[in-house]
Short mmCIF file of C-alpha atoms in Angstrom, two decimals:
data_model
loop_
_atom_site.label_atom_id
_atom_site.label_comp_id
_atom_site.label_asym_id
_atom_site.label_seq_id
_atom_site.Cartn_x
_atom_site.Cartn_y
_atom_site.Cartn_z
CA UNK A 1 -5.76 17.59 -28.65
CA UNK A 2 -5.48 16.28 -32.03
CA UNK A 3 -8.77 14.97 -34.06
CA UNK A 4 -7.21 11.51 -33.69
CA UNK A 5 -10.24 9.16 -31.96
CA UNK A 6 -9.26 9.03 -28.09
CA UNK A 7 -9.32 5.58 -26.76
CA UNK A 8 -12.58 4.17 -24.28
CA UNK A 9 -11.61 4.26 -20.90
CA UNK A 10 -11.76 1.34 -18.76
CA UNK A 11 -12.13 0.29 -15.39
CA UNK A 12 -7.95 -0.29 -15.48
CA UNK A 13 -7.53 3.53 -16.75
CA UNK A 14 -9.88 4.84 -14.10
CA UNK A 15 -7.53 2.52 -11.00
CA UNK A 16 -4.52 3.77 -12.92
CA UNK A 17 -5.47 7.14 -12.48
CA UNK A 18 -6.84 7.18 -9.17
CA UNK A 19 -3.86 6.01 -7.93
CA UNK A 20 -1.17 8.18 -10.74
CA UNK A 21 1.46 9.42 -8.40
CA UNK A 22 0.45 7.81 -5.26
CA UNK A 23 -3.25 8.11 -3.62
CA UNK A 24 -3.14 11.09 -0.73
CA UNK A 25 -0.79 10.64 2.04
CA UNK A 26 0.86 7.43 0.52
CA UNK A 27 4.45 7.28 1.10
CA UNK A 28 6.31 6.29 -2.27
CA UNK A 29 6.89 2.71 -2.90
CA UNK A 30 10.60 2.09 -2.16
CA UNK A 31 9.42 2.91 1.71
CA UNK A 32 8.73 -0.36 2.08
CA UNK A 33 11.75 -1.58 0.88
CA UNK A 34 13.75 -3.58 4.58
CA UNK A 35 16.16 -1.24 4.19
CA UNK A 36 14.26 2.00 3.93
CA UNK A 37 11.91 0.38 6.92
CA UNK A 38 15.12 -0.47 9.28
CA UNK A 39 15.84 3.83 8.53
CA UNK A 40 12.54 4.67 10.79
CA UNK A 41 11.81 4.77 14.25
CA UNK A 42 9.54 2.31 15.63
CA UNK A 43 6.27 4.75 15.70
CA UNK A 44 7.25 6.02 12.02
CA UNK A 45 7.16 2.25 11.18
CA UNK A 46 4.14 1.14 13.10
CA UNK A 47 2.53 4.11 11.21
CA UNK A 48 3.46 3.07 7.98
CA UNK A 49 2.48 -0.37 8.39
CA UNK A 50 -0.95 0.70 9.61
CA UNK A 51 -1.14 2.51 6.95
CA UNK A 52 -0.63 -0.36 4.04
CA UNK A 53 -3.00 -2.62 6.46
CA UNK A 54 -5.48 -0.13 5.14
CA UNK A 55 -4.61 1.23 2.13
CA UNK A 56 -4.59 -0.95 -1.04
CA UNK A 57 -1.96 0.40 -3.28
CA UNK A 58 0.52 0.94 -0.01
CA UNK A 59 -0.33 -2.90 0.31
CA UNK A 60 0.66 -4.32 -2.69
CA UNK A 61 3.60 -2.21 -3.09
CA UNK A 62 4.54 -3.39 0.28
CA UNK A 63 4.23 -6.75 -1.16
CA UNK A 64 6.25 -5.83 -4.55
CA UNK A 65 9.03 -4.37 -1.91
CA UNK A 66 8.85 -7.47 -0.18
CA UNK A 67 9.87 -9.05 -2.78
CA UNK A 68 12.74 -7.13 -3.64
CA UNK A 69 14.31 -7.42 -0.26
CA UNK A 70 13.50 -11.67 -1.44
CA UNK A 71 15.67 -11.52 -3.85
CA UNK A 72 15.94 -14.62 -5.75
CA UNK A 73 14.93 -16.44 -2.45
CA UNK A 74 11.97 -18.47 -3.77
CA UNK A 75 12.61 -18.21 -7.30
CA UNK A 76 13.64 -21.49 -9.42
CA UNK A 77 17.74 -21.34 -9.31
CA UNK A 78 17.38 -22.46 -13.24
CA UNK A 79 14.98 -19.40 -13.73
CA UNK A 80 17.16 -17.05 -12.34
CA UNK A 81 20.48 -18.66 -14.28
CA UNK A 82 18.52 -18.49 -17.15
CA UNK A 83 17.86 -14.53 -16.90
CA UNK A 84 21.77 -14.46 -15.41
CA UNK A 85 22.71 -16.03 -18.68
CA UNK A 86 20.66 -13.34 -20.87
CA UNK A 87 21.71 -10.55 -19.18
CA UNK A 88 25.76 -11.24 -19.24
CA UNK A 89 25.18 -11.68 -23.74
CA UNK A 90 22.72 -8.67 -23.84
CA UNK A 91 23.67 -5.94 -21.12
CA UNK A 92 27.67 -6.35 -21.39
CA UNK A 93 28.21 -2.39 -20.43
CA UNK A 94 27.04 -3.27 -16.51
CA UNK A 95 27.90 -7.15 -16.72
CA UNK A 96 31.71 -7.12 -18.57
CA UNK A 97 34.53 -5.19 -16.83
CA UNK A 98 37.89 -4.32 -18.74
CA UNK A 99 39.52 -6.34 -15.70
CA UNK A 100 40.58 -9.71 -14.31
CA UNK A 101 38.47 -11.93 -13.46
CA UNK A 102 36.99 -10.52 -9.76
CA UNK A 103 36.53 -12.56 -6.87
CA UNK A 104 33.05 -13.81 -5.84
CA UNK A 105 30.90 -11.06 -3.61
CA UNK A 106 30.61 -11.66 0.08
CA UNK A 107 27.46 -12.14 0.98
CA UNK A 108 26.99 -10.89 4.05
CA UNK A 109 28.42 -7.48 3.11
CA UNK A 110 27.10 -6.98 -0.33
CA UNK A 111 23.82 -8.28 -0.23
CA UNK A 112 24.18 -10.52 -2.77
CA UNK A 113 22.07 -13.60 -2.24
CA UNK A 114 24.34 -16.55 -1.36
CA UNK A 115 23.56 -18.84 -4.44
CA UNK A 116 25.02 -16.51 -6.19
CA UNK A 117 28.30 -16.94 -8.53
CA UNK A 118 30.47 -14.97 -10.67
CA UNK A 119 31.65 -15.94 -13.85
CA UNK A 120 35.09 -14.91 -15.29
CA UNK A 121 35.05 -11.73 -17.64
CA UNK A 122 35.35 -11.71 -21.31
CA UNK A 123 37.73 -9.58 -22.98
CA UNK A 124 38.23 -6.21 -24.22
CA UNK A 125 36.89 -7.27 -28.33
CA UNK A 126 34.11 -9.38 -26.67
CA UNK A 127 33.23 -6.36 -25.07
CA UNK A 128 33.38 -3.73 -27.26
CA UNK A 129 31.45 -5.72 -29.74
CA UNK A 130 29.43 -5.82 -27.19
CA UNK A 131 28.69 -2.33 -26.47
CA UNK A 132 27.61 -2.00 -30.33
CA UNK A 133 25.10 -4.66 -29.48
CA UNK A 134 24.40 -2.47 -26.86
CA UNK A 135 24.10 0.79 -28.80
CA UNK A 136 21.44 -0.62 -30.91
CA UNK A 137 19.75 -1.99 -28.84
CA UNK A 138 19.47 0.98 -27.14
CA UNK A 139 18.35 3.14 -30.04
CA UNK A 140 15.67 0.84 -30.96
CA UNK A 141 14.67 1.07 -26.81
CA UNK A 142 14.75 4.80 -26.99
CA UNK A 143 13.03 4.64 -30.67
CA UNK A 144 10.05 2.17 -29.22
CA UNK A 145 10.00 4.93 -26.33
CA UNK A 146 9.42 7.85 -28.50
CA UNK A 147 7.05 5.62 -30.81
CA UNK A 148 4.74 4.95 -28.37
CA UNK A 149 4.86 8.37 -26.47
CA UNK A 150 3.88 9.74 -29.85
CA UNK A 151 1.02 7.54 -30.99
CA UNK A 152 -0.30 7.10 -27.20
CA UNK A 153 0.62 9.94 -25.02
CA UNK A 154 -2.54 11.93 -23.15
CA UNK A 155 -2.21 14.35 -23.96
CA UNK A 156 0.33 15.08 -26.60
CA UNK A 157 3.86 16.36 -25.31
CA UNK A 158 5.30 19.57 -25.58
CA UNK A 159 5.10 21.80 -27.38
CA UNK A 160 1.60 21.55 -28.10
CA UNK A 161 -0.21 19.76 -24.94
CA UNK A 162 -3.73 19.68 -25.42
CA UNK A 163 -6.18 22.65 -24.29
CA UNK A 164 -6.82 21.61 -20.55
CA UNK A 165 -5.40 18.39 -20.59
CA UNK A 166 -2.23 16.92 -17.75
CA UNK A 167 1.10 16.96 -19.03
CA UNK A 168 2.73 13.89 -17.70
CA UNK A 169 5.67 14.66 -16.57
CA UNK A 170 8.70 12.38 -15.08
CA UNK A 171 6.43 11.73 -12.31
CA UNK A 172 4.73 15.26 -11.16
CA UNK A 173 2.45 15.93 -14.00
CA UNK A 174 0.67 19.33 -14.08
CA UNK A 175 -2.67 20.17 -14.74
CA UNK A 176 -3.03 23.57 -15.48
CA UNK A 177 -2.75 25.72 -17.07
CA UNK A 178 -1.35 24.39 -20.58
CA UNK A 179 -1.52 25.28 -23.78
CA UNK A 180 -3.94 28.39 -24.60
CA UNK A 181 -5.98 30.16 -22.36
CA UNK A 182 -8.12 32.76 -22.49
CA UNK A 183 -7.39 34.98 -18.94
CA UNK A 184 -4.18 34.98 -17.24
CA UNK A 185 -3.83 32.45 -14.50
CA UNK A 186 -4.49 33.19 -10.87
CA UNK A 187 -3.18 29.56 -10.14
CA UNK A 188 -1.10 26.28 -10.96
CA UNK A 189 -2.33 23.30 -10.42
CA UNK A 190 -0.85 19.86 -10.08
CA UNK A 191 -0.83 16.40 -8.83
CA UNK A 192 0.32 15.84 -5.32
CA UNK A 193 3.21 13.40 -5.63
CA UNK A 194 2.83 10.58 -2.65
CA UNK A 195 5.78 11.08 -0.40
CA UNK A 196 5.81 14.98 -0.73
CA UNK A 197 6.09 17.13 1.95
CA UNK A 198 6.74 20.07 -0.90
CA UNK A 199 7.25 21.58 -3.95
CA UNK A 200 9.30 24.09 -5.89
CA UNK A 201 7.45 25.77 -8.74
CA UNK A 202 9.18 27.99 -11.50
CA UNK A 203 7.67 30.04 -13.72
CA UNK A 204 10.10 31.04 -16.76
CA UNK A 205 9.86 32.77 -20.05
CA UNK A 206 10.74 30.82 -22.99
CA UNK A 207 14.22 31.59 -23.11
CA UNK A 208 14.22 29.89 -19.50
CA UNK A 209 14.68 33.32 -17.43
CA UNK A 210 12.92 32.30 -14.38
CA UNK A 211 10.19 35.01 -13.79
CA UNK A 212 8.71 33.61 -10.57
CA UNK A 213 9.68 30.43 -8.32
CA UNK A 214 8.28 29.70 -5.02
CA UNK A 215 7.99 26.57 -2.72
CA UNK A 216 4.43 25.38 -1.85
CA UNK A 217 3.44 22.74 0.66
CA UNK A 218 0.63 21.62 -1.70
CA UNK A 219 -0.93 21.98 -4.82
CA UNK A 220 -2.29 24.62 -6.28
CA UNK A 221 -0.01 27.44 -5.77
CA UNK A 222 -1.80 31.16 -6.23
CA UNK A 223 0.18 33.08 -8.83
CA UNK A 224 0.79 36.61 -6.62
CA UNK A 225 -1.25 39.69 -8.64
CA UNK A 226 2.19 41.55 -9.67
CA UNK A 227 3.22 38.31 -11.20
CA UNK A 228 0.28 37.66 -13.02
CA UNK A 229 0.37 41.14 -14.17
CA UNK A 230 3.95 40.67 -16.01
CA UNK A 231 2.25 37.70 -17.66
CA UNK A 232 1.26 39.17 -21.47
CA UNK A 233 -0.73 38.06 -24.02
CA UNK A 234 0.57 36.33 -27.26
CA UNK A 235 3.61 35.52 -25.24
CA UNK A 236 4.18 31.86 -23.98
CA UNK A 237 5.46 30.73 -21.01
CA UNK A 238 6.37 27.36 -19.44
CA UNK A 239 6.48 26.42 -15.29
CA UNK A 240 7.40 23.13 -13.84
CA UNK A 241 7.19 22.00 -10.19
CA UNK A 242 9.74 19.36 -8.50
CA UNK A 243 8.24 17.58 -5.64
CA UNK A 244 10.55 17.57 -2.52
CA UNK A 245 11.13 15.41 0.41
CA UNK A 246 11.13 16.34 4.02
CA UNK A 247 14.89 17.35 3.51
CA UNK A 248 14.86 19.01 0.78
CA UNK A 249 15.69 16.07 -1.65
CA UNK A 250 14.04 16.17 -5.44
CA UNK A 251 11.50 13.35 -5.16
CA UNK A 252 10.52 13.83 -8.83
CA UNK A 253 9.95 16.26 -11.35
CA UNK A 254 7.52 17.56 -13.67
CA UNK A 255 8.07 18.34 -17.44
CA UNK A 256 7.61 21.93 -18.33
CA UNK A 257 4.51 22.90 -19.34
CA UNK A 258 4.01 25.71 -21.28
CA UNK A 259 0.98 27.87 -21.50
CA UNK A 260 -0.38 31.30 -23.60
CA UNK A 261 -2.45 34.15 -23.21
CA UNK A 262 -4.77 34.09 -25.58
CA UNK A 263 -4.35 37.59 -27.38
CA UNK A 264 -7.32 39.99 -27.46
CA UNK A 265 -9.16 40.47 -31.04
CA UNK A 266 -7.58 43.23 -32.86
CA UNK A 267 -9.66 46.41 -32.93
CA UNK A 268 -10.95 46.35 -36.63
CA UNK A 269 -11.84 42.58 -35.81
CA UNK A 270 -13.84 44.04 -33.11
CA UNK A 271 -15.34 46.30 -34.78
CA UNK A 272 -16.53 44.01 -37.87
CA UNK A 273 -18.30 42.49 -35.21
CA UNK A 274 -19.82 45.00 -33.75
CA UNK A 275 -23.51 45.46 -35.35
CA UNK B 1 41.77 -2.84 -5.72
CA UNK B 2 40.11 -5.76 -4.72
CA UNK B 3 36.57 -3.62 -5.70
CA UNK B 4 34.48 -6.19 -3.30
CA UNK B 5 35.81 -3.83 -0.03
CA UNK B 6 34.00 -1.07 -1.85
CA UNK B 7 30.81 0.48 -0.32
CA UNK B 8 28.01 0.73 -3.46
CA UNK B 9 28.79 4.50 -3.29
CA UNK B 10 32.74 4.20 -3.66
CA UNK B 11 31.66 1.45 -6.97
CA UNK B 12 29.33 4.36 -8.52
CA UNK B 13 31.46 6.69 -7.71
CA UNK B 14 34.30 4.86 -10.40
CA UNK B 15 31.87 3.78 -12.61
CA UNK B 16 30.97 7.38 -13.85
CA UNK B 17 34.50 9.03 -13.88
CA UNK B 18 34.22 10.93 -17.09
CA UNK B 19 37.30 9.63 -18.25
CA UNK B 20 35.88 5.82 -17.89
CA UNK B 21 38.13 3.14 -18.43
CA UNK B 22 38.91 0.00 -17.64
CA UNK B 23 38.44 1.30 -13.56
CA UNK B 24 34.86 2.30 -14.54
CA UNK B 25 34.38 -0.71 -16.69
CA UNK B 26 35.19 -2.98 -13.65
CA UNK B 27 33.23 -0.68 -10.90
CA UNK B 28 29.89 -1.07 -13.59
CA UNK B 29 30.78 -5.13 -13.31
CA UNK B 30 30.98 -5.35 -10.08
CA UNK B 31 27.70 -3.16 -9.40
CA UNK B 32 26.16 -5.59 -11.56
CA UNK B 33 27.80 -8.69 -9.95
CA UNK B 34 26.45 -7.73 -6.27
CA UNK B 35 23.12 -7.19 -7.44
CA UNK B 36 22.04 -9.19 -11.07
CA UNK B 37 20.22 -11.93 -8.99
CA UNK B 38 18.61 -10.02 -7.17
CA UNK B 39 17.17 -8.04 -10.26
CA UNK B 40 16.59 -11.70 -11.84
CA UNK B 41 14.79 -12.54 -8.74
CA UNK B 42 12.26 -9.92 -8.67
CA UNK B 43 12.02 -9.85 -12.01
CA UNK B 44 10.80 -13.23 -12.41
CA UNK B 45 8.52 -12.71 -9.72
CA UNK B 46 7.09 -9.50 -11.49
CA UNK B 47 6.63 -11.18 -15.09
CA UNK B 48 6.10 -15.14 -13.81
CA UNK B 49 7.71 -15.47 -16.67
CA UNK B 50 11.37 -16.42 -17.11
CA UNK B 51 11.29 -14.80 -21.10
CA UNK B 52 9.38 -12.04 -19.68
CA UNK B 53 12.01 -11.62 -16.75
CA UNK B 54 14.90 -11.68 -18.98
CA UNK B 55 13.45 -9.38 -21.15
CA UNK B 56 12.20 -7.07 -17.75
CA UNK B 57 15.77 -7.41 -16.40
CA UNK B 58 17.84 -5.90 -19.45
CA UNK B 59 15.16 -3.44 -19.94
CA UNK B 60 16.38 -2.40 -15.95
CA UNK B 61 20.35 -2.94 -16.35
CA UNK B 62 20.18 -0.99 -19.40
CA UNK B 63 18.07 1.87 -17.52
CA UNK B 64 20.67 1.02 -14.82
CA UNK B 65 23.54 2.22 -17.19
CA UNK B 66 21.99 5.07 -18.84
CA UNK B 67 21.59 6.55 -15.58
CA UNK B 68 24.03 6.01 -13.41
CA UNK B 69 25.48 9.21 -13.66
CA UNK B 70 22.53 10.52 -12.30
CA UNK B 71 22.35 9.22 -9.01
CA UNK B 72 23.38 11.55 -6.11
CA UNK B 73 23.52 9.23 -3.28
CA UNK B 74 20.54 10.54 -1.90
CA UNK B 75 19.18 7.39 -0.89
CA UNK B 76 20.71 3.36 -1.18
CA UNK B 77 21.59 2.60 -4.34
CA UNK B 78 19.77 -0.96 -3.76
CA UNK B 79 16.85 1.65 -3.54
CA UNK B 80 17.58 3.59 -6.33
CA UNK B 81 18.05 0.23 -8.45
CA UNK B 82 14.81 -0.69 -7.03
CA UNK B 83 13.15 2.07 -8.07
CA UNK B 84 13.92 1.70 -11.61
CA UNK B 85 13.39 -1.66 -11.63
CA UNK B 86 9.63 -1.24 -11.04
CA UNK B 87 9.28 2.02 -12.99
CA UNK B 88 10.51 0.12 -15.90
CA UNK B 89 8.10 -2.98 -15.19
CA UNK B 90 5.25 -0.94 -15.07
CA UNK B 91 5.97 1.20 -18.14
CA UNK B 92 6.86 -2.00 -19.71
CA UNK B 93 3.18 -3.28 -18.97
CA UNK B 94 1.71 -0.37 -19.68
CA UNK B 95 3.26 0.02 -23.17
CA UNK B 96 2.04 -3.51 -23.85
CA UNK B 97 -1.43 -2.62 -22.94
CA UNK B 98 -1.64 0.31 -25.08
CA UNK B 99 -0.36 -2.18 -27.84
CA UNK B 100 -3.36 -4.24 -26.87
CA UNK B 101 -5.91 -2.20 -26.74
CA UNK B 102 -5.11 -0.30 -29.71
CA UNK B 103 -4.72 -3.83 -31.54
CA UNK B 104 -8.84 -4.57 -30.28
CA UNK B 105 -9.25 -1.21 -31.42
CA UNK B 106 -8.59 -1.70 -34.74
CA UNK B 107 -10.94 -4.90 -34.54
CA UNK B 108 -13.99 -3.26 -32.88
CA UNK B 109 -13.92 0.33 -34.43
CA UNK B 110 -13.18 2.39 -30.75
CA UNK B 111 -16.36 4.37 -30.55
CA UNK B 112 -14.77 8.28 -30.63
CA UNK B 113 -15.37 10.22 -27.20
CA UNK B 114 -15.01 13.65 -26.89
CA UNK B 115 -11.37 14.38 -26.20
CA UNK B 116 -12.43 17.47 -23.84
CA UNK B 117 -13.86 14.67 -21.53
CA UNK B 118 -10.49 12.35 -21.31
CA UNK B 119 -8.66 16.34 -20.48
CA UNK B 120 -11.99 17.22 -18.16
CA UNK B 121 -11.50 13.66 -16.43
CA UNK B 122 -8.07 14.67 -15.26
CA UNK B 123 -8.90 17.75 -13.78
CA UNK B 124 -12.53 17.80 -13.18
CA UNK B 125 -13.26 14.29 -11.98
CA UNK B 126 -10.74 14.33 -9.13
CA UNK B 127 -13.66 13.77 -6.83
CA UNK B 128 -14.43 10.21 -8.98
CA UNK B 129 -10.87 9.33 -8.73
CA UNK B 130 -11.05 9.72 -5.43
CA UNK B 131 -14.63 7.37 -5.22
CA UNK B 132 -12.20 4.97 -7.06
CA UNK B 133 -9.76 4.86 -4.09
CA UNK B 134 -12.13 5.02 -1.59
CA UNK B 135 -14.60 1.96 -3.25
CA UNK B 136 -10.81 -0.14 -3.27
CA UNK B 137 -10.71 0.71 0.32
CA UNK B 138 -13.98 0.19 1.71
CA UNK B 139 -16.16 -2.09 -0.76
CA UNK B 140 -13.63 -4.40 -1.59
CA UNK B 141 -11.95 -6.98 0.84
CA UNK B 142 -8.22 -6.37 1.20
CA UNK B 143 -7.01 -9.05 -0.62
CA UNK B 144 -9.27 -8.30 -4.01
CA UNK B 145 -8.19 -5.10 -3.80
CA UNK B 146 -4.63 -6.12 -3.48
CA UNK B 147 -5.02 -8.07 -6.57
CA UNK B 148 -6.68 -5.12 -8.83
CA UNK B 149 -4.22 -2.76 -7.39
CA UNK B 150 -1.66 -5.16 -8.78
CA UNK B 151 -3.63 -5.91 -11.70
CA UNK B 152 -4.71 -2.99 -13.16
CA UNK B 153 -2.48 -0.35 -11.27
CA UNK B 154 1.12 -2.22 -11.92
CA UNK B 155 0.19 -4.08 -14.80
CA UNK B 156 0.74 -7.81 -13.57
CA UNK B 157 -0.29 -11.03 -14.95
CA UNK B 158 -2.88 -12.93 -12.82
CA UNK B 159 -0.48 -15.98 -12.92
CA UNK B 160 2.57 -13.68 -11.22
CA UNK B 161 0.17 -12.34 -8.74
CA UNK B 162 -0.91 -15.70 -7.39
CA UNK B 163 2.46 -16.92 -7.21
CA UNK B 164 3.37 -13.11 -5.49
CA UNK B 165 0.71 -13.58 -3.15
CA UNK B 166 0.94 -17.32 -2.38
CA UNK B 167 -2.62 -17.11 -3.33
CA UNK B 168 -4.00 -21.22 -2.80
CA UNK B 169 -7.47 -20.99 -4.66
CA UNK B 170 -7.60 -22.93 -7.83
CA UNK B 171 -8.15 -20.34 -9.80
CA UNK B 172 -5.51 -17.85 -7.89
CA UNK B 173 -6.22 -14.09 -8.97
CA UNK B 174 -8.88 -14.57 -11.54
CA UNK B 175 -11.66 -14.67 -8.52
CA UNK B 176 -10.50 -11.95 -6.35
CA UNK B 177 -10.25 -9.93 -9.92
CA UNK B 178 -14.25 -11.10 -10.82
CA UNK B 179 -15.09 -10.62 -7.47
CA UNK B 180 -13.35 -6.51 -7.18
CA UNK B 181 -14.42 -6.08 -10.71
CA UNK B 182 -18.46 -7.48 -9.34
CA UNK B 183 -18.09 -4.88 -6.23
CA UNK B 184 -16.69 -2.03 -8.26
CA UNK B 185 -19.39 -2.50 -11.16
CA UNK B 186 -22.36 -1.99 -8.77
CA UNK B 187 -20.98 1.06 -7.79
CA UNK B 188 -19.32 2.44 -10.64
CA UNK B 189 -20.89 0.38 -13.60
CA UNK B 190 -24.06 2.41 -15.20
CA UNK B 191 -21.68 5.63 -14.79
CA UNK B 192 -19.01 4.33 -16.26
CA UNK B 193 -20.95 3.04 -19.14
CA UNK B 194 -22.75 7.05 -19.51
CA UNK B 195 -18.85 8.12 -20.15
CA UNK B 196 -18.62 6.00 -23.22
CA UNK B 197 -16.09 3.99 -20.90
CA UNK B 198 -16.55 -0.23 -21.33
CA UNK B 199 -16.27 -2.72 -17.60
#
């Protein structure tokens, strides 16, 4: 960690963390989604909605869900024409096709809400000035990204994270070990990713040879004593860990942390010491 | 190709050929067409704000774009979309926040904490995060805990939660909010306070 003064913590930063990639046994939050629901059988539904009924986060992401599957059902029609209008000037890549004007979406099929309309296309200049609206505006996105990972990331990214601090990853952030430590690690520990019935951990040398992998059902994952005996001091390493579904699916993935032996005093060092 | 007989899939599937094009252009569009309401919809019920929305909403179409390419038809795309859509709302609140604080930072002169106690937190204090969940869960009625989950946890305004939640007291969210924040304190306040932490 730098010398930089770390910010208070607050009651907000403690609920944030408490619930950081989903409290224990929480499913993720698209499970509540109609669609994702309609996918289960009736017990595997009955048991996830007794689960929200008593679980607060799995409760108001069921009500976030909820109002996905909504739509703009309930929302003011000038609201929602208002955004409509925004989004066809500002995101023209998604919004403006090369093409003729298409025909309205059914409904029924699509899932497009019924109140809704299509307007006809702009042209080929509109929309490549367009997409140089839409380069810079994504630079300046990406920019703000980076700006604000540097000043308020915690702990710092990669290379350098922070002696025992998480490195947040895409959404499996790993705990230890990072950075330097003094022994060769017997484990590697993580945060268990709602929704995960496993993991696949790596262990790689920095030119990315993969020195170790494994699948573990939950974290931590014991490093075996012949791998740990490879490991050598003065010599960094990085591992990651990709959270998997029941069928083998990536649910999300960690960044790579990387982590070093601290190297054993040099013998005249040693000695100087020595009274 | 009348694109509207196209399954999401098929529509993805043109929209990131490599060789793009006016096909790919069109697929993108009509992605957009079957589903930009929607987006608005939840948007607006995110923010409770229309500027807010609009803002939330290009933030997600142009997440949308960028990664397109990566979706493997794992899952529904309208799950997929959804799951960017609220990754990007709460890193969009969350980002704010951070703005905030730091700007009442500046103002009040943060007290420094030891940064080995923010890295200990993570690892060491799993058993207090877990006090956390379990105070939400058993101190707190459901609904205030509802409303600080969605609060504090997803980063919503107080007015967008009372509108989310139907919520008919006058003063909506604020009072299940004072009354969470009351339940949690008792438990959690004189602690808090010894980790240099503010309620």
């Amino acid at each position: 960690m730098s010398d930089e003064t770390t910010p208070r913590r607050e009651l907000a930063d403690w609920l944030r963390d408490a619930y950081a990639g989903g409290a224990a046994g929480c499913p993720p939050p698209k499970a509540y989604l109609a669609d994702e629901m309609a996918a289960l059988t009736a017990e595997e539904r009955s048991r996830l909605e007794a689960h929200a009924a008593s679980c607060p986060a799995c409760s108001a992401e069921r009500e976030l869900a909820r109002a996905f599957d909504a739509g703009e059902t309930g929302a003011a029609a000038e609201d929602v024409d208002f955004i409509t209008a925004r989004l066809r000037r500002e995101a023209a890549p998604l919004a403006t096709p090369a093409a003729a004007p298409a025909k309205p979406a059914e409904p029924a099929r699509t899932g497009m809400p019924s109140g809704a309309r299509v307007v006809p296309f702009r042209g080929r200049t509109a929309a490549a000035r367009t997409w140089v609206r839409f380069a810079a505006a994504a630079v300046l996105v990406v920019a703000a990204g980076l700006t604000v990972r540097t000043f308020y990331a915690r702990p710092p990214a990669l290379p350098a994270p922070p002696p025992g601090g998480v490195v947040r990853g895409g959404e499996v952030e790993l705990v230890a070990p990072v950075a330097e430590v003094a022994e060769p690690p017997r484990e590697l520990q993580w945060l268990h990713v709602a929704g995960a019935t496993g993991y696949r951990v790596r262990l790689l040398a920095v030119d990315d040879t993969v020195l170790w992998e494994t699948k573990a059902g939950r974290p931590p994952v014991l490093l075996p004593a012949e791998v740990t005996a490879t490991l050598q001091r003065g010599v960094s390493y990085t591992w990651s860990v990709e959270a998997l579904t029941a069928d083998g699916a990536t649910l999300a993935r960690s960044q790579p942390a990387r982590f070093r032996i601290r190297p054993l005093p040099e013998a005249s060092e040693a000695e100087e010491d020595t009274p | 190709m009348d694109l509207d007989s196209l399954s999401d899939e098929q529509l993805i599937a043109r929209a990131v050929e490599a060789d793009g094009g006016d096909d790919a252009a069109a697929a993108r569009a009509a992605l957009f067409e079957r589903y930009h309401r929607k987006v608005a919809g939840w948007c607006l019920r995110f923010c409770g704000d229309r500027d807010e929305a609009a803002d939330l909403a290009q933030e997600v179409f142009l997440r949308v774009h960028e990664r397109l390419g990566s979706f493997r038809g794992e899952s529904r795309f309208s799950t997929w979309l959804y799951t960017v859509a609220r990754r990007v709302a709460i890193n969009r609140g969350e980002a704010a926040r951070r703005r905030q604080a730091d700007s009442l930072d500046d103002e009040a002169v943060a007290e420094p904490v030891d940064p080995a106690a923010d890295a200990e937190s993570a690892v060491g204090n799993a058993q207090v995060l877990a006090a956390f969940r379990d105070a939400m869960r058993d101190d707190l009625e459901p609904l205030e805990a509802k409303v600080l989950y969605l609060h504090y946890v997803d980063g919503m305004t107080l007015p967008a939660i009372t509108e989310l939640l139907a919520l008919p007291n006058r003063s909506g969210a604020k009072a299940y909010v004072v009354g969470g924040r009351r339940k949690l304190e008792r438990r959690f306040g004189a602690w808090l306070s010894r980790q240099g932490g503010a309620w």
